[in-house]
Coordinates of N, CA and C in Angstrom, one line a residue:
X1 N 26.5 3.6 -64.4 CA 25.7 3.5 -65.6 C 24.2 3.9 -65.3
X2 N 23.8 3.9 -64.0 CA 22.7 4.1 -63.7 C 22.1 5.0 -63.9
X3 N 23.2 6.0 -63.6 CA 23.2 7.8 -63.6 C 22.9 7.9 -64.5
X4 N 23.6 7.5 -65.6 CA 23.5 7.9 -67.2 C 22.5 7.9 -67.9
X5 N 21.8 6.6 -67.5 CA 20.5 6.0 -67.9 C 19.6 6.9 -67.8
X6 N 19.2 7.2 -66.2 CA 18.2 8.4 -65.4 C 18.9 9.8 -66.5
X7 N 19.7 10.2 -66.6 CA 20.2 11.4 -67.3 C 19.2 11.0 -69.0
X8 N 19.7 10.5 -69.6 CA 19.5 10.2 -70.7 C 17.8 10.2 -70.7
X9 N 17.1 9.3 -70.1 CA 15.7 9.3 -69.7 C 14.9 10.3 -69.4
X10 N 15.5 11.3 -68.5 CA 15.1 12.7 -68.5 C 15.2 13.4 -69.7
X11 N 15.9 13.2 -70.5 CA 16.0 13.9 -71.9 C 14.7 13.5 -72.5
X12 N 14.2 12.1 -72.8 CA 13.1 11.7 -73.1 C 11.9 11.7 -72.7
X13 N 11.6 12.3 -71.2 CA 11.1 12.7 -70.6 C 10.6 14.0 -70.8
X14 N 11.4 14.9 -71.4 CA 11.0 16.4 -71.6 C 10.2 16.0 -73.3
X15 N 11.1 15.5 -74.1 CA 10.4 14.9 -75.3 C 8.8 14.2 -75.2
X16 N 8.5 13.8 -73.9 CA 7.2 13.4 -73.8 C 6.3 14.3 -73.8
X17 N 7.1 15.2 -72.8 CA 5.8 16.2 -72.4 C 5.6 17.7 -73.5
X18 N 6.9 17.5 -74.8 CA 6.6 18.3 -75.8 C 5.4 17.7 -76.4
X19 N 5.1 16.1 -76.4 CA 4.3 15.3 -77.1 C 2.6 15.9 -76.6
X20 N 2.9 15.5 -74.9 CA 1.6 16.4 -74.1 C 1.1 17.2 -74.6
X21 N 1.7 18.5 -74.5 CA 1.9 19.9 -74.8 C 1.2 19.6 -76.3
X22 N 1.1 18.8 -77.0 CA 0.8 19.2 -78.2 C -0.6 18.1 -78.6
X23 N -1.1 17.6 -77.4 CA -2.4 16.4 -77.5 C -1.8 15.8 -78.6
X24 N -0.4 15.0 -78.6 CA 0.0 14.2 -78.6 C -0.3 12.7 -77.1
X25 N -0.1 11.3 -77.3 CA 0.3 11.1 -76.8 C 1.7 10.9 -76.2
X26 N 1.7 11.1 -74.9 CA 3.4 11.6 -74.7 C 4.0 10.3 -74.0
X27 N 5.1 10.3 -75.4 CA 6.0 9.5 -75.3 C 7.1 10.1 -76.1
X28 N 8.4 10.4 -75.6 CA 9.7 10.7 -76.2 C 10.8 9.8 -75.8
X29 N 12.0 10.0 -77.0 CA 12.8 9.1 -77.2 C 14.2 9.9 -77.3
X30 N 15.5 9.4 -77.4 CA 16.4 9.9 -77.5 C 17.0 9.4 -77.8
X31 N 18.6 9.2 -79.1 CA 19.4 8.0 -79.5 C 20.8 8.4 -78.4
X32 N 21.6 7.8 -78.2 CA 23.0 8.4 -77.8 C 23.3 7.4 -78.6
X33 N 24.6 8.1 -79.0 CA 26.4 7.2 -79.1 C 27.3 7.9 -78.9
X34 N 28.2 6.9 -78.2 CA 29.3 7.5 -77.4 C 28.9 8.6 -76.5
X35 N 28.2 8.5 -75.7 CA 27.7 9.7 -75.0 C 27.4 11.0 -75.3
X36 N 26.8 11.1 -76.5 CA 26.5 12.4 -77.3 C 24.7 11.9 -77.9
X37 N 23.7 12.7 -77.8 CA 22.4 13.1 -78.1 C 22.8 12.7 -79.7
X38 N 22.7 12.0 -80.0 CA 22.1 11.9 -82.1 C 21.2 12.4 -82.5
X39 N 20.1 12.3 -81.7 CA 18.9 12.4 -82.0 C 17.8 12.4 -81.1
X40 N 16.4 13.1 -81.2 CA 15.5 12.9 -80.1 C 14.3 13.5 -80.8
X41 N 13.5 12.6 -80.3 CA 12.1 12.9 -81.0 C 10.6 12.5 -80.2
X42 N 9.4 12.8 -80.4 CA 8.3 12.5 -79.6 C 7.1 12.0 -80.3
X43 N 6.3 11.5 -80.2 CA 5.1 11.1 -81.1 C 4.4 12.1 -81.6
X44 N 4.0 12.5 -82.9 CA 3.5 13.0 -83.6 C 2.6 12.8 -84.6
X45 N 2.1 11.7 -83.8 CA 0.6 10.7 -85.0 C -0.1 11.6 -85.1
X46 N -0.6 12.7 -84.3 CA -2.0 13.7 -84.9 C -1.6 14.0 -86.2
X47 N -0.6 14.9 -85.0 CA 0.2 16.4 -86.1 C 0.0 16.0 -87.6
X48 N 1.0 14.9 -87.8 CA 1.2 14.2 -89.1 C 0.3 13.2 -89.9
X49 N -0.6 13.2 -88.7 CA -1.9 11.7 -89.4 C -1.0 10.9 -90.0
X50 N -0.3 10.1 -89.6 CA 0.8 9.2 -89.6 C 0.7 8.3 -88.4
X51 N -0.1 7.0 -88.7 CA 0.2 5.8 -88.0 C 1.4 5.1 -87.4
X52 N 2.4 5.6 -88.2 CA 3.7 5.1 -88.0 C 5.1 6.4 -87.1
X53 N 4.3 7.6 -86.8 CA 4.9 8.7 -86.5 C 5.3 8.6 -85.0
X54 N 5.8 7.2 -84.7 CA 6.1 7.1 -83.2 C 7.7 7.9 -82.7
X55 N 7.6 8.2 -81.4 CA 9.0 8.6 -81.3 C 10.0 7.9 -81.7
X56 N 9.9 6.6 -81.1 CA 11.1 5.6 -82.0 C 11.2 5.6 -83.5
X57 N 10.2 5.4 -84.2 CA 10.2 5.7 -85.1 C 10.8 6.7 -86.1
X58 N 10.6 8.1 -85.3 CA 11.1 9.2 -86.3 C 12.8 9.5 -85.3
X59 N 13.0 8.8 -84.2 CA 14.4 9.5 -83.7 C 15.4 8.4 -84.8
X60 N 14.7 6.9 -85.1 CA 15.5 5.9 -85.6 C 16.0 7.2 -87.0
X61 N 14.9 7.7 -88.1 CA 14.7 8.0 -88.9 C 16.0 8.9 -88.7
X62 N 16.0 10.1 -87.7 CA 16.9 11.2 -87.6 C 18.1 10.8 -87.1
X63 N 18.7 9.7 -86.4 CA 20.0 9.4 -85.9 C 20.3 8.6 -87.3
X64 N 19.6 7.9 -88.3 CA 20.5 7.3 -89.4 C 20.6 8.4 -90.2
X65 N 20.0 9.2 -90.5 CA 20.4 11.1 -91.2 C 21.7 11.5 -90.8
X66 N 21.4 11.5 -89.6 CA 22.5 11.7 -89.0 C 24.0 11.4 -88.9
X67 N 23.8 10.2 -89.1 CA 25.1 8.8 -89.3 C 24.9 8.5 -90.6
X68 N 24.3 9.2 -91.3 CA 24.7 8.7 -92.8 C 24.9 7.1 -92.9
X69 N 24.1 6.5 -92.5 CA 24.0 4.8 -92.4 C 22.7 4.7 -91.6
X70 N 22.0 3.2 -92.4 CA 21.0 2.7 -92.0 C 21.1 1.9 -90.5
X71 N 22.4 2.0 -89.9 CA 22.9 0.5 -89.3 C 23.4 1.8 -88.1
X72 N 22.2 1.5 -86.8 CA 23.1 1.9 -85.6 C 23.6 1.2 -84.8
X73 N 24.5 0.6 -85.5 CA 25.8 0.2 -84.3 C 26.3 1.5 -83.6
X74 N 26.9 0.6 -82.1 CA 27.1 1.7 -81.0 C 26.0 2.9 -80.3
X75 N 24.7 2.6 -81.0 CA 24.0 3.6 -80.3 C 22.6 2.8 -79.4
X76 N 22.3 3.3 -78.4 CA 21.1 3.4 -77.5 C 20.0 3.9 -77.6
X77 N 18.7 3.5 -77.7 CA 17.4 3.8 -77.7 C 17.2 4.1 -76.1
X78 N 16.5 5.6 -75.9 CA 16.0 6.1 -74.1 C 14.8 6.3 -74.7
X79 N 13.7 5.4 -74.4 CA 12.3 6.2 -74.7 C 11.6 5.5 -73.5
X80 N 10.5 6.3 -73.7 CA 9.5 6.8 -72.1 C 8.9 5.5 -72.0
X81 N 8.0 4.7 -73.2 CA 7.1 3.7 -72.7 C 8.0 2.3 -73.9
X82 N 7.8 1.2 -73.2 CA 8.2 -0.2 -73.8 C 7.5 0.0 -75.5
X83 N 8.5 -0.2 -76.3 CA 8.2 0.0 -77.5 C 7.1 -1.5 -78.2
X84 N 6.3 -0.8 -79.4 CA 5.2 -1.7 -79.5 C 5.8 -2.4 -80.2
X85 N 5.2 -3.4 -81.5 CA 5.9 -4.3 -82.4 C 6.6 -3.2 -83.3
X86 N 5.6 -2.6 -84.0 CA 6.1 -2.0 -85.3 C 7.8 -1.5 -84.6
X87 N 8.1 -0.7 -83.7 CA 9.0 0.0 -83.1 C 9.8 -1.1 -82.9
X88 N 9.8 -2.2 -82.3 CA 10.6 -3.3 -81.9 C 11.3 -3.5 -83.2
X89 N 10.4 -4.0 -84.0 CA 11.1 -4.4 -85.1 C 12.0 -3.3 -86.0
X90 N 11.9 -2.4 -85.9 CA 12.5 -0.8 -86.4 C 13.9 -0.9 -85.2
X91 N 13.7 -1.4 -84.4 CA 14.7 -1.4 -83.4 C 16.3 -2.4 -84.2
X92 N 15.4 -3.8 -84.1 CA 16.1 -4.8 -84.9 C 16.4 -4.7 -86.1
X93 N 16.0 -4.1 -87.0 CA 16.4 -3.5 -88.4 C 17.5 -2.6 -88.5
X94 N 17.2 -1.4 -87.6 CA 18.6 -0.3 -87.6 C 19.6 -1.1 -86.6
X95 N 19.5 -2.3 -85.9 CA 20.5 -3.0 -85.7 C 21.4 -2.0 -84.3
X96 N 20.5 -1.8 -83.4 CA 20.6 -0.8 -82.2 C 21.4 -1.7 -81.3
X97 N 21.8 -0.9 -80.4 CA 23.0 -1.9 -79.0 C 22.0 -2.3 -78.4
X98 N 21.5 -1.3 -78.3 CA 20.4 -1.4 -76.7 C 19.2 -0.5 -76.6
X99 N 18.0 -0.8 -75.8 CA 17.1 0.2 -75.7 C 16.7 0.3 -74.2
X100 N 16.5 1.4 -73.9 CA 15.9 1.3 -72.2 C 15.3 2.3 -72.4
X101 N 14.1 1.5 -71.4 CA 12.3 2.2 -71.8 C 12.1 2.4 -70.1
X102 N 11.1 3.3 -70.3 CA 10.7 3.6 -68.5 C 9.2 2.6 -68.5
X103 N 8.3 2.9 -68.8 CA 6.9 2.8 -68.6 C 6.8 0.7 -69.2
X104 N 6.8 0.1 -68.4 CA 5.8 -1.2 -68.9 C 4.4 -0.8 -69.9
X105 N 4.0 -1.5 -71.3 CA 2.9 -1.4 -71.9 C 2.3 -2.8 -71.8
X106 N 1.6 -2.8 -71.1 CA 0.8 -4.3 -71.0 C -0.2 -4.2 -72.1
X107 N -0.6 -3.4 -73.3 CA -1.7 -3.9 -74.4 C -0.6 -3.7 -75.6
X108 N 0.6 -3.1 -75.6 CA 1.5 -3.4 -76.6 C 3.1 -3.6 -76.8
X109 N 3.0 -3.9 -75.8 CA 4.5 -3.8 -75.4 C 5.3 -4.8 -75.8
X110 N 5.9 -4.9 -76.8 CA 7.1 -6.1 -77.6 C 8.7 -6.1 -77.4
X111 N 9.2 -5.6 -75.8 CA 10.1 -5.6 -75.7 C 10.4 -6.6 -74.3
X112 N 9.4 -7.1 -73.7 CA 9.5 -7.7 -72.4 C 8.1 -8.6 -72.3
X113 N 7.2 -7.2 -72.6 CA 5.6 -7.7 -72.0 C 4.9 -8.8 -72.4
X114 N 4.1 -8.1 -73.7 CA 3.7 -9.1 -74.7 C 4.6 -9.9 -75.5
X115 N 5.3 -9.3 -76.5 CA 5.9 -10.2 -77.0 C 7.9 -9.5 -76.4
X116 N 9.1 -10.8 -76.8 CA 10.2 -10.1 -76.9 C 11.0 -9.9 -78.1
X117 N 10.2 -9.1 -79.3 CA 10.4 -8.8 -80.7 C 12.4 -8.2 -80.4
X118 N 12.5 -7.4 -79.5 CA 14.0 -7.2 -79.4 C 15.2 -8.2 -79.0
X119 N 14.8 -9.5 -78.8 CA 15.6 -10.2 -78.2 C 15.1 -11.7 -78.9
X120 N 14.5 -11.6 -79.9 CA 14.2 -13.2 -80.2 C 15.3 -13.7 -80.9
X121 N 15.5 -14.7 -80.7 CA 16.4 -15.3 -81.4 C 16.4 -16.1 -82.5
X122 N 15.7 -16.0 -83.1 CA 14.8 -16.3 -84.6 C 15.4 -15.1 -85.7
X123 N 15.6 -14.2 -84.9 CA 16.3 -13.1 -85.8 C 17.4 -12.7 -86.0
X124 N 18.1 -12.0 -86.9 CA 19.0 -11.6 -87.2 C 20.0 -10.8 -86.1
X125 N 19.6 -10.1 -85.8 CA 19.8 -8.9 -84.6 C 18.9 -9.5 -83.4
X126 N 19.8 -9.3 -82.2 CA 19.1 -8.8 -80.8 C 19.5 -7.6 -80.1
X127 N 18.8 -6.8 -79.9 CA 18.9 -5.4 -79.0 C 19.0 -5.9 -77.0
X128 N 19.8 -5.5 -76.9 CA 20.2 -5.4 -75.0 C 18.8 -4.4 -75.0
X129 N 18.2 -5.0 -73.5 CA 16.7 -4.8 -73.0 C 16.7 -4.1 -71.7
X130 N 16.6 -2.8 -71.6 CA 16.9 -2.7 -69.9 C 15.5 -1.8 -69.8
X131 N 14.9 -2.1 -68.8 CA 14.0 -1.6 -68.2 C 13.5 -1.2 -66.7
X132 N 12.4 -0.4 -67.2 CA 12.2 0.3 -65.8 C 12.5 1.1 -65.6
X133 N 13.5 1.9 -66.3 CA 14.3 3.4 -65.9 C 12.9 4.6 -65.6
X134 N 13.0 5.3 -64.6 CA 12.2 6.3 -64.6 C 10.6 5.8 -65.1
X135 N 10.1 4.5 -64.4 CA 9.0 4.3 -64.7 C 8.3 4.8 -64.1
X136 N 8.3 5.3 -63.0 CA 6.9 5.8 -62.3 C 6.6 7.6 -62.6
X137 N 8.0 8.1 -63.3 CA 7.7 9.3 -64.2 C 7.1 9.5 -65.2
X138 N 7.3 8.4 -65.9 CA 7.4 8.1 -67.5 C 5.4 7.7 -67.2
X139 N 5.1 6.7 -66.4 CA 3.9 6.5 -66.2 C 2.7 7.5 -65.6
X140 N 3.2 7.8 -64.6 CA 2.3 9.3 -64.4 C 2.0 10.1 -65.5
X141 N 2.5 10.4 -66.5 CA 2.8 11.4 -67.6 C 1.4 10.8 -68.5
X142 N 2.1 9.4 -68.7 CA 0.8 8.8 -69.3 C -0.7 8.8 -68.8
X143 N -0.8 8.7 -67.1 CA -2.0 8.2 -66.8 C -2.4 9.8 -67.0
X144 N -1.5 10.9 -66.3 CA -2.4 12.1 -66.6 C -2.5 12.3 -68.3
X145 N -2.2 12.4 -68.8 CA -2.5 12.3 -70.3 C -4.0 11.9 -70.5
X146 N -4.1 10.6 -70.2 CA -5.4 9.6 -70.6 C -6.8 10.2 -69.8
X147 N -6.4 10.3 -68.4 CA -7.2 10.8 -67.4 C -8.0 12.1 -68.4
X148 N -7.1 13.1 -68.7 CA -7.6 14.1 -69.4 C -8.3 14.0 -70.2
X149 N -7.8 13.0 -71.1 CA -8.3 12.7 -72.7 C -9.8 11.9 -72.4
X150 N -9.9 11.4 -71.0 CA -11.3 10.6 -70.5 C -12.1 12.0 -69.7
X151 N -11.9 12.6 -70.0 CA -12.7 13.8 -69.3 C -12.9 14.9 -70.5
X152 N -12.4 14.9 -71.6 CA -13.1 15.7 -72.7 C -14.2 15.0 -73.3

């Protein structure tokens, strides 16, 4: 399962650095079910001037297009950094198996860090939480990102 994870996460991974590539912050996402790509997306808050234009956000949007249903049962969230609230909750709403994130977010992170918005049990739905995959990739990507964005 491990492999798979790292496989899947490198897919998310390239999705980041389309994010880069575009002074985005880079962060990409990917859905699987049943071992097939649904969907894959990257942050495009400039692009769109859209506060809400996170990768989880718009891959959720494109794998329920996709499935012709608001409700992803059987599918997996792969994205780069620990999703924030808004995304957490978008997690538990589309009703997802599981999510596995590479990068820890210690100023927003709602899936372990700060809060466990995927796993409370106050709610409806809980999303399976696996972390760490490809964190020290997923995190370099970010620090060079920022480092840059602190030198313009």
């Amino acid at each position: 399962m491990e492999n798979e994870h790292r496989r899947f996460m490198a897919m998310a991974l390239k999705e980041a650095m389309t994010a880069f590539r575009r002074d985005e912050v880079p962060v990409g996402a990917v859905i699987v079910k049943g071992g097939t790509v649904i969907a894959k997306a990257h942050n495009q808050i400039e692009m769109l001037q859209d506060p809400t234009a996170h990768a989880e956000i718009l891959a959720i949007g494109a794998a329920a297009n996709h499935l012709g249903s608001r409700r992803l049962d059987g599918c997996t969230l792969y994205v780069t950094l620990e999703p924030c609230p808004m995304c957490a909750g978008a997690l538990v709403l589309s009703r997802l198996d599981r999510v596995v994130f590479g990068s820890y977010d210690p100023k927003m992170g709602a899936c372990s860090t700060l809060y466990n918005i995927a796993q409370d049990e106050r709610l409806n739905h809980r999303v399976e939480v696996i972390a760490g995959v490809m964190d020290a990739e997923a995190g370099s990507l970010l620090k060079e990102f920022f480092a840059k964005k602190r030198e313009e």
